[in-house]
Short mmCIF file of C-alpha atoms and ligand atoms in Angstrom, two decimals:
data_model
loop_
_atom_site.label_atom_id
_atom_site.label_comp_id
_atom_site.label_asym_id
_atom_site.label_seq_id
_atom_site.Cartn_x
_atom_site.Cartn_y
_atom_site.Cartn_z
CA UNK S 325 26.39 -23.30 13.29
CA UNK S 326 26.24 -20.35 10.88
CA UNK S 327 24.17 -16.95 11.46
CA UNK S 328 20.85 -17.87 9.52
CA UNK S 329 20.80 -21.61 11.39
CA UNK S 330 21.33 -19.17 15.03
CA UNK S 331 18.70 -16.71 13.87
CA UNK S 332 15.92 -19.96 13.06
CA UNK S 333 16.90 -21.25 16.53
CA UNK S 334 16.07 -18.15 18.51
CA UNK S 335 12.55 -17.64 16.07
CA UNK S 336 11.75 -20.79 16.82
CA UNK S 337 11.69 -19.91 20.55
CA UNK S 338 9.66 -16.75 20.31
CA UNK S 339 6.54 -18.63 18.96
CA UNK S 340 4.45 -17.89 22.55
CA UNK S 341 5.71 -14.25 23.00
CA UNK S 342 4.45 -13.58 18.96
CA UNK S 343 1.13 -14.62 20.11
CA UNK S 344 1.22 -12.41 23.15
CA UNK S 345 1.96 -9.80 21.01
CA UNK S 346 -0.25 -10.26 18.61
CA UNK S 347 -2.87 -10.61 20.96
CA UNK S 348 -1.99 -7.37 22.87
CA UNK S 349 -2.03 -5.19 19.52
CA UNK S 350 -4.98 -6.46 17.73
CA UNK S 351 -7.22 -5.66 21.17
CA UNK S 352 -6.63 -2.15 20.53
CA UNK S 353 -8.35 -1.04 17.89
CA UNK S 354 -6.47 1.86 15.68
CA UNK S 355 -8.65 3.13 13.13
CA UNK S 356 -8.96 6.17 11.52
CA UNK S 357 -11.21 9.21 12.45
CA UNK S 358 -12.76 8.32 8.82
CA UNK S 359 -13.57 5.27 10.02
CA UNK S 360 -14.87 6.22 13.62
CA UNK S 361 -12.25 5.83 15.54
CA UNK S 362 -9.41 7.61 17.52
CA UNK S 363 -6.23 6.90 15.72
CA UNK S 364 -2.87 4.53 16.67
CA UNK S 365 -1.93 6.53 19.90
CA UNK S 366 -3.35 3.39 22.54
CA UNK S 367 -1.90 1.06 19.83
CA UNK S 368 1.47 2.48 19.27
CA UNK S 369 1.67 2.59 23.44
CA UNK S 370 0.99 -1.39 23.50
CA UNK S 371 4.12 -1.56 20.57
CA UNK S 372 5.88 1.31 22.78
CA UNK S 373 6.07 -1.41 25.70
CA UNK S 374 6.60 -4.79 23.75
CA UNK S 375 9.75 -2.94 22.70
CA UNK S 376 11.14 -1.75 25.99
CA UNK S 377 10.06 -4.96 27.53
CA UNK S 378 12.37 -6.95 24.80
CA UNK S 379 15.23 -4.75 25.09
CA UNK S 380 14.72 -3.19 21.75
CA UNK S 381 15.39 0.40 23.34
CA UNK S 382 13.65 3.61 22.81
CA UNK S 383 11.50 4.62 19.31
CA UNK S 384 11.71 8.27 18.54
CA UNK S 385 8.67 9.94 17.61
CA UNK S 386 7.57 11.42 14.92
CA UNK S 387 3.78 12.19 15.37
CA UNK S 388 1.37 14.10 12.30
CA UNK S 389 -0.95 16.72 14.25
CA UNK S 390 -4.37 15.68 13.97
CA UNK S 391 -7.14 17.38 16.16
CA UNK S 392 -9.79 15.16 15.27
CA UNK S 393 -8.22 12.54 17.70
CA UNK S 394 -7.96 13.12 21.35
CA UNK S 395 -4.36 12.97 21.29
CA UNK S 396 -4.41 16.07 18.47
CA UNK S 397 -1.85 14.11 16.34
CA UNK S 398 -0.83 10.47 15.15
CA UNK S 399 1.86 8.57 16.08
CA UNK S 400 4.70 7.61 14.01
CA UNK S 401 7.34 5.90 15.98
CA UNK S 402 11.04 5.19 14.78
CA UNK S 403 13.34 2.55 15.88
CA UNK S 404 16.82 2.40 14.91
CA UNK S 405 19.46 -0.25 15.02
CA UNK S 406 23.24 0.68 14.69
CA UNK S 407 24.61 -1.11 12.16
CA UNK S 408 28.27 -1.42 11.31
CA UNK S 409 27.90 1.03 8.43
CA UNK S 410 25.43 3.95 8.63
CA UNK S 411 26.22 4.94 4.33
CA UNK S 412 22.90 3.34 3.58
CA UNK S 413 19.86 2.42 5.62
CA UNK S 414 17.54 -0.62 5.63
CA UNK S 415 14.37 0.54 6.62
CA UNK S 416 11.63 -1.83 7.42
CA UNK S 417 7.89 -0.18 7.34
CA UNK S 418 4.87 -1.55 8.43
CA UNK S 419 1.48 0.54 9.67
CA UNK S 420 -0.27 0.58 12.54
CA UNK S 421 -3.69 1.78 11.70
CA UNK S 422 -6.25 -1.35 10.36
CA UNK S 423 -9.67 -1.15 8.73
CA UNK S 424 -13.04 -1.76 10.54
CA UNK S 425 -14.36 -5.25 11.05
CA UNK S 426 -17.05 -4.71 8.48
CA UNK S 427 -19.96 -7.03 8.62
CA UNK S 428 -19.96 -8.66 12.35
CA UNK S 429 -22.38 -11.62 11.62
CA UNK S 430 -19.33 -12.33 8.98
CA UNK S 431 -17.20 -12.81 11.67
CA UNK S 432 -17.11 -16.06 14.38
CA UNK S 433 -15.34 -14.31 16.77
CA UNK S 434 -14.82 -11.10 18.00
CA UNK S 435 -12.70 -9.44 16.28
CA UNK S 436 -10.35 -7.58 18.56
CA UNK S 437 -9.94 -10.40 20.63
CA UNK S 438 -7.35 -12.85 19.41
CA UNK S 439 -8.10 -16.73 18.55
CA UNK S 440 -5.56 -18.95 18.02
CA UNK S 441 -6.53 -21.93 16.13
CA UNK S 442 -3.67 -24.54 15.52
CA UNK S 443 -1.04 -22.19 13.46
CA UNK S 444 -3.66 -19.90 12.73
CA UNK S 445 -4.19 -16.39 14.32
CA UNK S 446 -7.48 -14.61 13.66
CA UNK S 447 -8.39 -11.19 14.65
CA UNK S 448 -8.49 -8.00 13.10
CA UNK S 449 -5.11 -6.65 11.87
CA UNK S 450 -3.38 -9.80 12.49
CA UNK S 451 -2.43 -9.71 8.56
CA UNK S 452 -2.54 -6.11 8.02
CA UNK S 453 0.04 -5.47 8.84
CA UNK S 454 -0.02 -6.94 12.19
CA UNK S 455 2.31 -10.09 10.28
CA UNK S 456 4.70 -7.82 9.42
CA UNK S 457 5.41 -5.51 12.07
CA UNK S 458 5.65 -8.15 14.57
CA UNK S 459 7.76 -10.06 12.45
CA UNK S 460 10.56 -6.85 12.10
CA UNK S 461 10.27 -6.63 15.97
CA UNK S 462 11.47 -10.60 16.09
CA UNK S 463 14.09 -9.99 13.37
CA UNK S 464 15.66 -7.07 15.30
CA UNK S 465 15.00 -9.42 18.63
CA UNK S 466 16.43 -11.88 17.20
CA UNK S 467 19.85 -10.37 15.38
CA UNK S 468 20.32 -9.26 19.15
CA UNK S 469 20.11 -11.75 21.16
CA UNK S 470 22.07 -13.76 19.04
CA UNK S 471 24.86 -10.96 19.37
CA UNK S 472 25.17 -10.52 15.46
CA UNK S 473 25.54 -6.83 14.14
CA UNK S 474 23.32 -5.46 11.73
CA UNK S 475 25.78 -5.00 8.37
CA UNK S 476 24.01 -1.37 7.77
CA UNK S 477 21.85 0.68 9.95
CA UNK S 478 18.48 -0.90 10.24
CA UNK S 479 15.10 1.46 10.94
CA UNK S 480 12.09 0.41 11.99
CA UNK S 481 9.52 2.72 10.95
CA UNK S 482 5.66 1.97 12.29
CA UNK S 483 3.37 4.82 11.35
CA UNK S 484 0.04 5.60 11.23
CA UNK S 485 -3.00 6.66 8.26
CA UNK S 486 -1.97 3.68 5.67
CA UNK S 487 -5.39 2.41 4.98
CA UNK S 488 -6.32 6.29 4.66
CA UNK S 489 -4.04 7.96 2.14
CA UNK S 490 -1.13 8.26 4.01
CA UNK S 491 -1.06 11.27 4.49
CA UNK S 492 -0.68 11.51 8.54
CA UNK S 493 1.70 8.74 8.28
CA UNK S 494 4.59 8.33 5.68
CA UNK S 495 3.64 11.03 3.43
CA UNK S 496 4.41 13.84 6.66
CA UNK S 497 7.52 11.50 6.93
CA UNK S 498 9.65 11.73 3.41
CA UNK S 499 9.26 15.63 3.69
CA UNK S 500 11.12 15.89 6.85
CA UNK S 501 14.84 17.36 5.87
CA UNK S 502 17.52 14.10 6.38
CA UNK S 503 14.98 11.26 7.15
CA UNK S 504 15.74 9.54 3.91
CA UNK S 505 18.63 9.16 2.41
CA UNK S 506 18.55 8.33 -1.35
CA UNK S 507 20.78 5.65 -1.02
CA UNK S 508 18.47 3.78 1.86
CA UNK S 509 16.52 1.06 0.56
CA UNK S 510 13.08 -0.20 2.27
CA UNK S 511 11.01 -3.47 2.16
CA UNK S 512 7.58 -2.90 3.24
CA UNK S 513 6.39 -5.59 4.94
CA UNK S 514 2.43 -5.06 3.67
CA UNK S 515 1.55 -7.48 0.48
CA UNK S 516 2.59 -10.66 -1.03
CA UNK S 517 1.67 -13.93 -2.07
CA UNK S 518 0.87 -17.35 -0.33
CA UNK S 519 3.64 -18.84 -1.55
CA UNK S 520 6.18 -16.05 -0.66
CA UNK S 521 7.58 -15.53 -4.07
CA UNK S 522 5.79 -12.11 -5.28
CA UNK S 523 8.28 -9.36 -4.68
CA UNK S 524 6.44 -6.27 -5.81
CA UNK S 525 8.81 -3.66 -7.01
CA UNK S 526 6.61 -1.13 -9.23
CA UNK S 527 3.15 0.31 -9.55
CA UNK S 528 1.35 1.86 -12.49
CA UNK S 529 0.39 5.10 -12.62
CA UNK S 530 -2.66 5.81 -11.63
CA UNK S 531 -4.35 8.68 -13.19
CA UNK S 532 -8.87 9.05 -12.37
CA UNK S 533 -9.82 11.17 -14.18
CA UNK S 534 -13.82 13.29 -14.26
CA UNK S 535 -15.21 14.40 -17.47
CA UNK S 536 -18.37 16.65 -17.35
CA UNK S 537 -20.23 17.33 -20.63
CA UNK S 538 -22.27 20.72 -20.70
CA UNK S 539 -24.80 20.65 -23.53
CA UNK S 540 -28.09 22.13 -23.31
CA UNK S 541 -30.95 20.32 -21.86
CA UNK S 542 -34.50 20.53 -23.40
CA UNK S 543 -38.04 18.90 -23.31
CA UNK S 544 -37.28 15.23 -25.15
CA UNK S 545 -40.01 15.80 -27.36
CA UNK S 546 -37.93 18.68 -29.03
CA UNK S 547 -34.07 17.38 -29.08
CA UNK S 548 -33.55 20.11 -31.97
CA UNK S 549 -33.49 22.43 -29.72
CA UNK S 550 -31.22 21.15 -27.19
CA UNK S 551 -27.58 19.48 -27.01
CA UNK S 552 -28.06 16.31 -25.66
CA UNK S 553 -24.83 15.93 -23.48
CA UNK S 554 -25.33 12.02 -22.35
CA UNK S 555 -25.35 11.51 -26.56
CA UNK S 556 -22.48 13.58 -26.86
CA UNK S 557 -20.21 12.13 -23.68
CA UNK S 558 -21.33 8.47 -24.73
CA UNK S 559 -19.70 9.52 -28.22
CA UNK S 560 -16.48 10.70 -26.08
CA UNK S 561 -16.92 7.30 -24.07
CA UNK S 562 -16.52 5.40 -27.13
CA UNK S 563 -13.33 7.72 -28.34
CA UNK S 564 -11.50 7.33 -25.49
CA UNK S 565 -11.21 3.29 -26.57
CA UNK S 566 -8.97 4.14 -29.05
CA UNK S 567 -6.47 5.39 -25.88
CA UNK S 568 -5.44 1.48 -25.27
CA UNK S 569 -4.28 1.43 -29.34
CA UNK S 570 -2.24 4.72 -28.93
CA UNK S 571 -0.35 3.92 -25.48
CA UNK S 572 0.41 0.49 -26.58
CA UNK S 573 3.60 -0.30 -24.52
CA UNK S 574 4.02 -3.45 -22.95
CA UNK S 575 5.61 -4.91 -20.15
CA UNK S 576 5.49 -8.35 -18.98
CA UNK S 577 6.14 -7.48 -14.95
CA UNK S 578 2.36 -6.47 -14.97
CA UNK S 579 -0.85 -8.29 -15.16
CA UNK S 580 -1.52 -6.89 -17.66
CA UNK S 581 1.04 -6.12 -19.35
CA UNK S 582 -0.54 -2.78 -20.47
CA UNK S 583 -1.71 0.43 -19.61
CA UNK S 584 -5.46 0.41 -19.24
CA UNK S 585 -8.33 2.84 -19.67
CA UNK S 586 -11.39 1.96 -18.04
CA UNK S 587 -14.24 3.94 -18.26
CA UNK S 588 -16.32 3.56 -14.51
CA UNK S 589 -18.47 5.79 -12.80
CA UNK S 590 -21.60 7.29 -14.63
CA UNK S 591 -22.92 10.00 -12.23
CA UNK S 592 -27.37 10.35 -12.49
CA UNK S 593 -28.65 12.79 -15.49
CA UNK S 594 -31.71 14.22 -15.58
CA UNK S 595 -34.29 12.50 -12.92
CA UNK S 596 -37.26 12.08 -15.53
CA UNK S 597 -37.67 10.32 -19.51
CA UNK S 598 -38.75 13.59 -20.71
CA UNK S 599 -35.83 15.84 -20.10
CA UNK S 600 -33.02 15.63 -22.53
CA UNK S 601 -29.85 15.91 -20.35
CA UNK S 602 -28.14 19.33 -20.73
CA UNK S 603 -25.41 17.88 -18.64
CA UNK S 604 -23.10 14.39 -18.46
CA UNK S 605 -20.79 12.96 -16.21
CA UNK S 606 -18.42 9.99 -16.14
CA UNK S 607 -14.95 9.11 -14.65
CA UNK S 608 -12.10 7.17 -16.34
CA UNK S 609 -9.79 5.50 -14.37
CA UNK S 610 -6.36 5.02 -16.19
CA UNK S 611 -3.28 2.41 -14.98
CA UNK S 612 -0.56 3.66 -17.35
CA UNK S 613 2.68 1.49 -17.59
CA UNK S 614 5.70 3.64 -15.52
CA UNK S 615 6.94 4.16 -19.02
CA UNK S 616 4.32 6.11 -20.72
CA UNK S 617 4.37 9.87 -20.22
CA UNK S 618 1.02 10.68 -18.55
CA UNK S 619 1.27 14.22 -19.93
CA UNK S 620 0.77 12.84 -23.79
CA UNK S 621 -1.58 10.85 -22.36
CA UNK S 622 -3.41 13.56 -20.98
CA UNK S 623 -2.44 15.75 -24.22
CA UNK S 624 -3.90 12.98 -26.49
CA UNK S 625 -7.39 12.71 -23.96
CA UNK S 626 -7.35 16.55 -24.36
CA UNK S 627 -7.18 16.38 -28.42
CA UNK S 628 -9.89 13.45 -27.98
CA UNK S 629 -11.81 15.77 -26.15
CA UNK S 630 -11.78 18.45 -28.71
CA UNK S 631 -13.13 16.37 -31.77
CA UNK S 632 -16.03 15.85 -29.35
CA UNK S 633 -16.42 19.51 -28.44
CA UNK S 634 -16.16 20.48 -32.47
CA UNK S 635 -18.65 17.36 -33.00
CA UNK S 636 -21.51 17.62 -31.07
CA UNK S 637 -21.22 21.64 -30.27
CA UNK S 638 -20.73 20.60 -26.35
CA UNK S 639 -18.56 21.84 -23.70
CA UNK S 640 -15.78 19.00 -21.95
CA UNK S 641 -14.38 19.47 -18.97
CA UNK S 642 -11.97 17.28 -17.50
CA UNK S 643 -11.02 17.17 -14.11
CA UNK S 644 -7.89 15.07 -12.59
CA UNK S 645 -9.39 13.07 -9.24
CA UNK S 646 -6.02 12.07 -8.60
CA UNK S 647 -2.81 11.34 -10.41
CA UNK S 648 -0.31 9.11 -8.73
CA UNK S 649 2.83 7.86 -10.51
CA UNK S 650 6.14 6.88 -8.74
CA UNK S 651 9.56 5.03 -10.49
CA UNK S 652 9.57 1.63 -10.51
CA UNK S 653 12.85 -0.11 -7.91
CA UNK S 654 15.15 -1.14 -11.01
CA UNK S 655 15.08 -5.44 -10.87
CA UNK S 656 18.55 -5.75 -10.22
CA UNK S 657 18.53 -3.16 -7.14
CA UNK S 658 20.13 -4.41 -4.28
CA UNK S 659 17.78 -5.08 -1.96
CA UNK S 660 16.02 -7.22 -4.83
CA UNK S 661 18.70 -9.55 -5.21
CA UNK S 662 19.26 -9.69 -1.54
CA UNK S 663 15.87 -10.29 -0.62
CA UNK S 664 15.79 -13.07 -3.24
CA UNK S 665 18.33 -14.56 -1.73
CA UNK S 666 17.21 -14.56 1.60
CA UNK S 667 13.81 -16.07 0.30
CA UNK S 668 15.67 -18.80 -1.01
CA UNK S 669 17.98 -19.41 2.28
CA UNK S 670 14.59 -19.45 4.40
CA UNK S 671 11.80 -20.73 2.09
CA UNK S 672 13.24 -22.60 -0.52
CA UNK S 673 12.06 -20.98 -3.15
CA UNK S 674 12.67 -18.56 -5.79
CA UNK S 675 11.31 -15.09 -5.53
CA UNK S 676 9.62 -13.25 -8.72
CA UNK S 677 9.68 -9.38 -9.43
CA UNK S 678 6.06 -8.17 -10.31
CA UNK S 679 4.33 -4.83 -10.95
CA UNK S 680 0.82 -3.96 -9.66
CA UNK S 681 -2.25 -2.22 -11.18
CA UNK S 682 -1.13 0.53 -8.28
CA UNK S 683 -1.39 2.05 -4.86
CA UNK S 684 0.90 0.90 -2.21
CA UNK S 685 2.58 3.34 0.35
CA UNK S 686 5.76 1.77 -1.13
CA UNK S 687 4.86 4.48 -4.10
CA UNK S 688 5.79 7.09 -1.68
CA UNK S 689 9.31 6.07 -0.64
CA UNK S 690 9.85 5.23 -4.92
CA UNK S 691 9.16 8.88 -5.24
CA UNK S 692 11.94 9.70 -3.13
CA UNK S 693 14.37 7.64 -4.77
CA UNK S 694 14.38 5.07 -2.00
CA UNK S 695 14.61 1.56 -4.19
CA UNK S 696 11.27 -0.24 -2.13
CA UNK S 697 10.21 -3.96 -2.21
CA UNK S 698 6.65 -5.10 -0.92
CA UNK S 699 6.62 -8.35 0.30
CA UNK S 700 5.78 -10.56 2.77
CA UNK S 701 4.62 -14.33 3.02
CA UNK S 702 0.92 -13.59 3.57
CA UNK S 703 -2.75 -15.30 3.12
CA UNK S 704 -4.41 -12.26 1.31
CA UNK S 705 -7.04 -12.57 4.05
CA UNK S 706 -6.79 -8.71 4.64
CA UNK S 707 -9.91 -6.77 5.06
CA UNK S 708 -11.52 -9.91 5.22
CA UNK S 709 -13.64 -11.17 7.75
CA UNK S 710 -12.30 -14.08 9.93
CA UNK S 711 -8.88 -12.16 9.27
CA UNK S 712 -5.93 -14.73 9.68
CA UNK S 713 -1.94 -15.12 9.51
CA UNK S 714 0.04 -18.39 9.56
CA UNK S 715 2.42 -18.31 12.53
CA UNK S 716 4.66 -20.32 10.26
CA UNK S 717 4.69 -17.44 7.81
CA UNK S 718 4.86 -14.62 10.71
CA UNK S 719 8.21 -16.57 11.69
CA UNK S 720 9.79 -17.47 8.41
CA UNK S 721 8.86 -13.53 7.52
CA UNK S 722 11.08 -12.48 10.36
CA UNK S 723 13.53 -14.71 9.44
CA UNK S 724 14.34 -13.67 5.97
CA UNK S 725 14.19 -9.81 7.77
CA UNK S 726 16.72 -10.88 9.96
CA UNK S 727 18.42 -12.34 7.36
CA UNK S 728 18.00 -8.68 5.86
CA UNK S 729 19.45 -7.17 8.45
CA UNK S 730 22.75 -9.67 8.58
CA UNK S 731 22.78 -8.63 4.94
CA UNK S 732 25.78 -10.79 3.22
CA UNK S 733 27.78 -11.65 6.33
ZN1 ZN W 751 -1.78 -2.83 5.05
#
């Protein structure tokens, strides 16, 4: 029998204890101070002893100070697995923090309290990213019991603050000195497709940007002697169109295939008909293909900007909300082709590289030079009410992870 038919055996088996476990983590609800809550410390204790109970030894930690929550910081919790080479690490994320039910008359159960429905678990975080932590605990479990040796060093990294910004959670972790190596490469567990073939591998950048036009407001029964700013930033509105014929690029990983400038939120004017606005304010939110420079982007906004400014005789300032922009994993990396391959060895099917419109915390470990997949076998049913994963998925999931971990042997 070879490793991969082992390693479905012994998944197989664990089908009760991933329902335990899922059960265990999604009745303790870690949510963010933002979202009224107290953070992943109760959580990451209910992980902490899954782990020691399987055998799985001791996490180190790595915890983000945070003295809104009891605990004054946020856990982060590392588990590694010697491998037979430590030159380059595999490091398997997932988060530990979920979002709040939302609506409860959406929902037809509680949901911290786990319901198991034929091969369906529902409960809050069971997707996100419930599915694919508990699916890297199996894999490691797994590779164990069966007495195989991980090829490289394997990490399991749960940490906290995904669904808000990061920041306490993998963004405190790639600035520690000698935590990544360059030449580690990291599958994040947290995205997908139903079908399991959407390996995401790049993001656009993001750029939001705030423009604030300062005329000079009057009575509107006497525009000549004002500067009517709304006019004036509807004119700059209309300019910036001509961004999409300039940064023209294409690139067929992305839906679209092209960097997009959207113009969004219009902040309230002046309160009353009467009043011509003195002052006008709207955002642009930007998804620029990796392989536009956002600095001639923001040079050619700029020069936009200007015409305006010489135009209507208004002031433009433009303020950057938040700018975002990481290099895409290259499509032939290695943990590409190996993921692919264990895709096809447990699902049958052949996984495709895409690029997304942007934000993932797999953007943060790209930034570091760490070549990062997202993907995962999932429903999409995150955030959602009536949140669910497929058991069947949860399983196969930690079966192409173990198959990961193996790596070619
Ligand atoms: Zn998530």
């Amino acid at each position: 029998m070879d490793a991969l038919q082992t390693l479905r055996k012994r998944v197989d088996e664990k089908r009760n204890q991933i329902i335990e476990m899922q059960r265990d983590l999604t009745a303790v609800p870690a949510l963010a101070p933002q979202n009224g809550g107290t953070g992943e410390w109760e959580k990451s204790l209910v992980l902490v002893r899954w782990l020691q109970k399987l055998g799985l030894g001791t996490c180190e930690s790595l915890p983000a100070p945070d003295p809104r929550v009891p605990r004054g910081e946020r856990p982060n919790l590392l588990l590694t697995m010697p491998g037979r080479a430590d030159d380059r690490s595999l490091w398997i994320m997932s988060h530990l923090d979920i979002v709040p039910p939302g609506e409860s008359s959406l929902w037809d159960s509680d949901p911290y309290t786990l319901v198991v429905k034929g091969d369906r678990l529902i409960g809050r975080g069971v997707e996100d990213n419930q599915q694919g932590l508990v699916s890297s605990v199996i894999a490691a479990q797994c590779v164990k019991e069966a007495g195989l040796v991980p090829d490289r060093t394997v990490k399991l990294l749960f940490v906290a603050d995904e669904e808000t910004g990061s920041e306490l959670g993998i963004q405190s972790l790639v600035k520690k000195p000698g935590l990544f190596r360059r030449q580690d490469e990291a599958l994040v567990p947290d995205g997908g497709s139903e079908d399991g073939t959407r390996i995401e591998i790049a993001e656009k950048s993001i750029l939001w940007l705030r423009f604030r036009v300062r005329g000079k407001q009057c009575h509107a029964s006497t525009p000549q002697k004002g500067i009517n700013a709304f006019e004036a930033g509807s004119h700059l509105v209309v300019r910036l169109g001509a961004l999409a014929g300039k940064f023209s690029s294409r690139d067929q990983l992305f839906d679209p295939p092209l960097s997009t400038f959207t113009p969004t939120k219009k902040e309230a004017n002046v309160p009353n008909i009467n009043t011509l606005p003195g002052e006008d304010v709207f955002h642009l939110d930007c998804r620029i293909l990796p392989r536009e420079d956002l600095e001639a982007v923001l040079a050619e906004i700029r020069s936009i900007a200007e015409g305006i400014q010489r135009d209507f005789a208004v002031g433009v300032d433009i303020q950057q909300v938040q700018r975002a922009s990481s290099p895409p994993t290259p499509a032939d990396a290695p943990i590409v082709s190996l993921l692919k391959r264990a895709i096809r060895d447990v699902y049958g099917v052949e996984g495709r590289t895409v690029g997304i419109g942007g934000g993932t915390v797999g953007a943060f470990l790209r930034k570091e030079g760490i070549p990062t997949v997202v993907w995962g076998k999932i429903e999409e049913a995150a955030h959602q009410p009536n949140e669910y994963c497929l058991l069947g998925n949860l399983m196969g999931d930690a079966l192409v992870m173990a198959r990961l971990m193996i790596g070619e042997g």
